[in-house]
Amino acid sequence: GQALTGKGELETALERHRAAFKIRTDLWAADRNDDVIQSNLAGSHRDIARTHTQRGDLQGALAEYQSAIAIQE
C-alpha cells in the first residue's frame, strides 16, 4: 500500500491497506496480549489515515489516527 500511495495510486493503496488491516485485526483478535501485533494494527490505521489525507478526506484520516491512538493507549 505504501508504494502505491507514493505513486499516487490512492484507491488501490487504500484497498491494500484495508486488506492488511483485516489480517492484523484477525491476528490481534487471536492474541490481544501481543504488543507487536497491537503496534502493527495501529500502524495500519496510520497507513490508512495517510492515504485518506492524500485523498483529501481529512475526516476519514482523523478517525483513523484516533483509532491508532486508542489502540496504543
mmCIF file of N, CA and C in Angstrom:
data_model
loop_
_atom_site.group_PDB
_atom_site.id
_atom_site.type_symbol
_atom_site.label_atom_id
_atom_site.label_comp_id
_atom_site.label_asym_id
_atom_site.label_seq_id
_atom_site.Cartn_x
_atom_site.Cartn_y
_atom_site.Cartn_z
ATOM 1 N N GLY A 1 0.792 -1.193 0.000
ATOM 2 C CA GLY A 1 0.000 0.000 0.000
ATOM 3 C C GLY A 1 0.842 1.268 0.000
ATOM 4 N N GLN A 2 1.937 1.267 0.742
ATOM 5 C CA GLN A 2 2.748 2.479 0.848
ATOM 6 C C GLN A 2 3.380 2.847 -0.489
ATOM 7 N N ALA A 3 3.858 1.848 -1.220
ATOM 8 C CA ALA A 3 4.447 2.127 -2.535
ATOM 9 C C ALA A 3 3.398 2.694 -3.483
ATOM 10 N N LEU A 4 2.198 2.139 -3.424
ATOM 11 C CA LEU A 4 1.117 2.630 -4.288
ATOM 12 C C LEU A 4 0.723 4.048 -3.903
ATOM 13 N N THR A 5 0.706 4.336 -2.617
ATOM 14 C CA THR A 5 0.405 5.695 -2.165
ATOM 15 C C THR A 5 1.444 6.655 -2.726
ATOM 16 N N GLY A 6 2.717 6.257 -2.652
ATOM 17 C CA GLY A 6 3.796 7.094 -3.171
ATOM 18 C C GLY A 6 3.691 7.344 -4.660
ATOM 19 N N LYS A 7 3.107 6.389 -5.388
ATOM 20 C CA LYS A 7 2.935 6.545 -6.831
ATOM 21 C C LYS A 7 1.631 7.257 -7.180
ATOM 22 N N GLY A 8 0.846 7.599 -6.162
ATOM 23 C CA GLY A 8 -0.400 8.308 -6.410
ATOM 24 C C GLY A 8 -1.581 7.411 -6.742
ATOM 25 N N GLU A 9 -1.408 6.110 -6.606
ATOM 26 C CA GLU A 9 -2.499 5.161 -6.868
ATOM 27 C C GLU A 9 -3.278 4.960 -5.569
ATOM 28 N N LEU A 10 -4.004 6.006 -5.184
ATOM 29 C CA LEU A 10 -4.566 6.075 -3.842
ATOM 30 C C LEU A 10 -5.692 5.088 -3.581
ATOM 31 N N GLU A 11 -6.544 4.848 -4.547
ATOM 32 C CA GLU A 11 -7.651 3.908 -4.323
ATOM 33 C C GLU A 11 -7.132 2.486 -4.146
ATOM 34 N N THR A 12 -6.189 2.092 -4.991
ATOM 35 C CA THR A 12 -5.607 0.759 -4.870
ATOM 36 C C THR A 12 -4.820 0.647 -3.573
ATOM 37 N N ALA A 13 -4.105 1.703 -3.212
ATOM 38 C CA ALA A 13 -3.358 1.712 -1.957
ATOM 39 C C ALA A 13 -4.294 1.537 -0.774
ATOM 40 N N LEU A 14 -5.422 2.233 -0.798
ATOM 41 C CA LEU A 14 -6.383 2.123 0.291
ATOM 42 C C LEU A 14 -6.920 0.690 0.402
ATOM 43 N N GLU A 15 -7.175 0.059 -0.721
ATOM 44 C CA GLU A 15 -7.622 -1.343 -0.716
ATOM 45 C C GLU A 15 -6.572 -2.242 -0.069
ATOM 46 N N ARG A 16 -5.313 -2.038 -0.408
ATOM 47 C CA ARG A 16 -4.224 -2.855 0.140
ATOM 48 C C ARG A 16 -4.059 -2.612 1.646
ATOM 49 N N HIS A 17 -4.145 -1.338 2.039
ATOM 50 C CA HIS A 17 -4.042 -1.021 3.467
ATOM 51 C C HIS A 17 -5.184 -1.670 4.244
ATOM 52 N N ARG A 18 -6.368 -1.645 3.673
ATOM 53 C CA ARG A 18 -7.518 -2.265 4.348
ATOM 54 C C ARG A 18 -7.373 -3.783 4.422
ATOM 55 N N ALA A 19 -6.779 -4.386 3.404
ATOM 56 C CA ALA A 19 -6.532 -5.833 3.438
ATOM 57 C C ALA A 19 -5.541 -6.178 4.549
ATOM 58 N N ALA A 20 -4.484 -5.386 4.670
ATOM 59 C CA ALA A 20 -3.504 -5.594 5.737
ATOM 60 C C ALA A 20 -4.154 -5.383 7.102
ATOM 61 N N PHE A 21 -5.006 -4.374 7.188
ATOM 62 C CA PHE A 21 -5.721 -4.095 8.432
ATOM 63 C C PHE A 21 -6.571 -5.290 8.846
ATOM 64 N N LYS A 22 -7.253 -5.914 7.887
ATOM 65 C CA LYS A 22 -8.106 -7.074 8.176
ATOM 66 C C LYS A 22 -7.270 -8.221 8.726
ATOM 67 N N ILE A 23 -6.139 -8.488 8.110
ATOM 68 C CA ILE A 23 -5.258 -9.557 8.582
ATOM 69 C C ILE A 23 -4.780 -9.258 10.000
ATOM 70 N N ARG A 24 -4.346 -8.036 10.219
ATOM 71 C CA ARG A 24 -3.839 -7.663 11.543
ATOM 72 C C ARG A 24 -4.942 -7.680 12.597
ATOM 73 N N THR A 25 -6.149 -7.320 12.208
ATOM 74 C CA THR A 25 -7.278 -7.376 13.140
ATOM 75 C C THR A 25 -7.542 -8.823 13.556
ATOM 76 N N ASP A 26 -7.508 -9.725 12.602
ATOM 77 C CA ASP A 26 -7.718 -11.141 12.909
ATOM 78 C C ASP A 26 -6.624 -11.672 13.838
ATOM 79 N N LEU A 27 -5.384 -11.284 13.581
ATOM 80 C CA LEU A 27 -4.280 -11.717 14.436
ATOM 81 C C LEU A 27 -4.429 -11.164 15.848
ATOM 82 N N TRP A 28 -4.816 -9.906 15.950
ATOM 83 C CA TRP A 28 -4.964 -9.272 17.260
ATOM 84 C C TRP A 28 -6.123 -9.894 18.034
ATOM 85 N N ALA A 29 -7.186 -10.252 17.340
ATOM 86 C CA ALA A 29 -8.326 -10.894 17.996
ATOM 87 C C ALA A 29 -7.912 -12.230 18.606
ATOM 88 N N ALA A 30 -6.965 -12.891 17.975
ATOM 89 C CA ALA A 30 -6.494 -14.184 18.476
ATOM 90 C C ALA A 30 -5.555 -14.031 19.671
ATOM 91 N N ASP A 31 -4.869 -12.877 19.775
ATOM 92 C CA ASP A 31 -3.919 -12.678 20.876
ATOM 93 C C ASP A 31 -3.799 -11.189 21.191
ATOM 94 N N ARG A 32 -4.676 -10.702 22.036
ATOM 95 C CA ARG A 32 -4.682 -9.279 22.385
ATOM 96 C C ARG A 32 -3.535 -8.872 23.306
ATOM 97 N N ASN A 33 -2.736 -9.832 23.737
ATOM 98 C CA ASN A 33 -1.599 -9.524 24.603
ATOM 99 C C ASN A 33 -0.297 -9.356 23.835
ATOM 100 N N ASP A 34 -0.340 -9.539 22.525
ATOM 101 C CA ASP A 34 0.866 -9.432 21.704
ATOM 102 C C ASP A 34 1.095 -7.964 21.335
ATOM 103 N N ASP A 35 2.124 -7.368 21.929
ATOM 104 C CA ASP A 35 2.409 -5.947 21.709
ATOM 105 C C ASP A 35 2.808 -5.633 20.276
ATOM 106 N N VAL A 36 3.473 -6.569 19.615
ATOM 107 C CA VAL A 36 3.901 -6.352 18.226
ATOM 108 C C VAL A 36 2.678 -6.288 17.310
ATOM 109 N N ILE A 37 1.756 -7.220 17.478
ATOM 110 C CA ILE A 37 0.536 -7.204 16.668
ATOM 111 C C ILE A 37 -0.254 -5.934 16.939
ATOM 112 N N GLN A 38 -0.331 -5.537 18.196
ATOM 113 C CA GLN A 38 -1.044 -4.311 18.562
ATOM 114 C C GLN A 38 -0.414 -3.101 17.869
ATOM 115 N N SER A 39 0.897 -3.016 17.888
ATOM 116 C CA SER A 39 1.594 -1.912 17.232
ATOM 117 C C SER A 39 1.372 -1.933 15.720
ATOM 118 N N ASN A 40 1.408 -3.133 15.128
ATOM 119 C CA ASN A 40 1.179 -3.253 13.685
ATOM 120 C C ASN A 40 -0.244 -2.853 13.315
ATOM 121 N N LEU A 41 -1.209 -3.188 14.161
ATOM 122 C CA LEU A 41 -2.590 -2.803 13.908
ATOM 123 C C LEU A 41 -2.734 -1.283 13.946
ATOM 124 N N ALA A 42 -2.112 -0.652 14.923
ATOM 125 C CA ALA A 42 -2.123 0.812 14.982
ATOM 126 C C ALA A 42 -1.443 1.390 13.742
ATOM 127 N N GLY A 43 -0.375 0.737 13.293
ATOM 128 C CA GLY A 43 0.316 1.172 12.071
ATOM 129 C C GLY A 43 -0.585 1.104 10.859
ATOM 130 N N SER A 44 -1.432 0.094 10.799
ATOM 131 C CA SER A 44 -2.396 0.003 9.692
ATOM 132 C C SER A 44 -3.342 1.199 9.705
ATOM 133 N N HIS A 45 -3.800 1.566 10.881
ATOM 134 C CA HIS A 45 -4.668 2.750 10.978
ATOM 135 C C HIS A 45 -3.928 4.001 10.479
ATOM 136 N N ARG A 46 -2.653 4.122 10.842
ATOM 137 C CA ARG A 46 -1.878 5.289 10.391
ATOM 138 C C ARG A 46 -1.675 5.271 8.879
ATOM 139 N N ASP A 47 -1.418 4.096 8.306
ATOM 140 C CA ASP A 47 -1.264 3.996 6.851
ATOM 141 C C ASP A 47 -2.555 4.421 6.136
ATOM 142 N N ILE A 48 -3.676 3.944 6.649
ATOM 143 C CA ILE A 48 -4.969 4.315 6.063
ATOM 144 C C ILE A 48 -5.198 5.816 6.227
ATOM 145 N N ALA A 49 -4.840 6.349 7.387
ATOM 146 C CA ALA A 49 -5.014 7.788 7.634
ATOM 147 C C ALA A 49 -4.200 8.624 6.648
ATOM 148 N N ARG A 50 -2.950 8.233 6.417
ATOM 149 C CA ARG A 50 -2.113 8.994 5.474
ATOM 150 C C ARG A 50 -2.699 8.964 4.065
ATOM 151 N N THR A 51 -3.237 7.817 3.682
ATOM 152 C CA THR A 51 -3.850 7.718 2.360
ATOM 153 C C THR A 51 -5.104 8.586 2.287
ATOM 154 N N HIS A 52 -5.909 8.573 3.335
ATOM 155 C CA HIS A 52 -7.087 9.453 3.374
ATOM 156 C C HIS A 52 -6.661 10.922 3.245
ATOM 157 N N THR A 53 -5.587 11.282 3.931
ATOM 158 C CA THR A 53 -5.095 12.671 3.866
ATOM 159 C C THR A 53 -4.741 13.038 2.439
ATOM 160 N N GLN A 54 -4.029 12.170 1.757
ATOM 161 C CA GLN A 54 -3.642 12.460 0.375
ATOM 162 C C GLN A 54 -4.845 12.516 -0.552
ATOM 163 N N ARG A 55 -5.903 11.801 -0.200
ATOM 164 C CA ARG A 55 -7.141 11.842 -0.998
ATOM 165 C C ARG A 55 -7.972 13.077 -0.671
ATOM 166 N N GLY A 56 -7.581 13.813 0.377
ATOM 167 C CA GLY A 56 -8.337 14.990 0.785
ATOM 168 C C GLY A 56 -9.457 14.678 1.764
ATOM 169 N N ASP A 57 -9.502 13.453 2.269
ATOM 170 C CA ASP A 57 -10.526 13.037 3.230
ATOM 171 C C ASP A 57 -9.976 13.217 4.639
ATOM 172 N N LEU A 58 -10.020 14.445 5.125
ATOM 173 C CA LEU A 58 -9.425 14.742 6.423
ATOM 174 C C LEU A 58 -10.229 14.158 7.580
ATOM 175 N N GLN A 59 -11.538 14.064 7.433
ATOM 176 C CA GLN A 59 -12.363 13.459 8.475
ATOM 177 C C GLN A 59 -12.035 11.967 8.602
ATOM 178 N N GLY A 60 -11.896 11.294 7.468
ATOM 179 C CA GLY A 60 -11.523 9.889 7.484
ATOM 180 C C GLY A 60 -10.150 9.689 8.101
ATOM 181 N N ALA A 61 -9.217 10.573 7.762
ATOM 182 C CA ALA A 61 -7.866 10.497 8.319
ATOM 183 C C ALA A 61 -7.895 10.689 9.827
ATOM 184 N N LEU A 62 -8.644 11.673 10.290
ATOM 185 C CA LEU A 62 -8.733 11.940 11.722
ATOM 186 C C LEU A 62 -9.277 10.723 12.470
ATOM 187 N N ALA A 63 -10.311 10.111 11.931
ATOM 188 C CA ALA A 63 -10.893 8.928 12.572
ATOM 189 C C ALA A 63 -9.871 7.796 12.670
ATOM 190 N N GLU A 64 -9.097 7.603 11.621
ATOM 191 C CA GLU A 64 -8.081 6.544 11.639
ATOM 192 C C GLU A 64 -6.969 6.851 12.633
ATOM 193 N N TYR A 65 -6.523 8.109 12.681
ATOM 194 C CA TYR A 65 -5.497 8.482 13.658
ATOM 195 C C TYR A 65 -6.010 8.292 15.085
ATOM 196 N N GLN A 66 -7.264 8.635 15.318
ATOM 197 C CA GLN A 66 -7.839 8.451 16.656
ATOM 198 C C GLN A 66 -7.902 6.966 17.013
ATOM 199 N N SER A 67 -8.215 6.133 16.045
ATOM 200 C CA SER A 67 -8.248 4.684 16.286
ATOM 201 C C SER A 67 -6.846 4.168 16.612
ATOM 202 N N ALA A 68 -5.842 4.662 15.920
ATOM 203 C CA ALA A 68 -4.466 4.248 16.188
ATOM 204 C C ALA A 68 -4.059 4.615 17.608
ATOM 205 N N ILE A 69 -4.411 5.824 18.027
ATOM 206 C CA ILE A 69 -4.079 6.274 19.373
ATOM 207 C C ILE A 69 -4.786 5.415 20.413
ATOM 208 N N ALA A 70 -6.061 5.131 20.187
ATOM 209 C CA ALA A 70 -6.835 4.336 21.151
ATOM 210 C C ALA A 70 -6.234 2.946 21.336
ATOM 211 N N ILE A 71 -5.737 2.352 20.272
ATOM 212 C CA ILE A 71 -5.152 1.018 20.361
ATOM 213 C C ILE A 71 -3.881 1.047 21.195
ATOM 214 N N GLN A 72 -3.124 2.114 21.086
ATOM 215 C CA GLN A 72 -1.842 2.156 21.762
ATOM 216 C C GLN A 72 -1.901 2.715 23.186
ATOM 217 N N GLU A 73 -3.080 3.107 23.614
ATOM 218 C CA GLU A 73 -3.201 3.620 24.999
ATOM 219 C C GLU A 73 -3.256 2.499 25.991
#
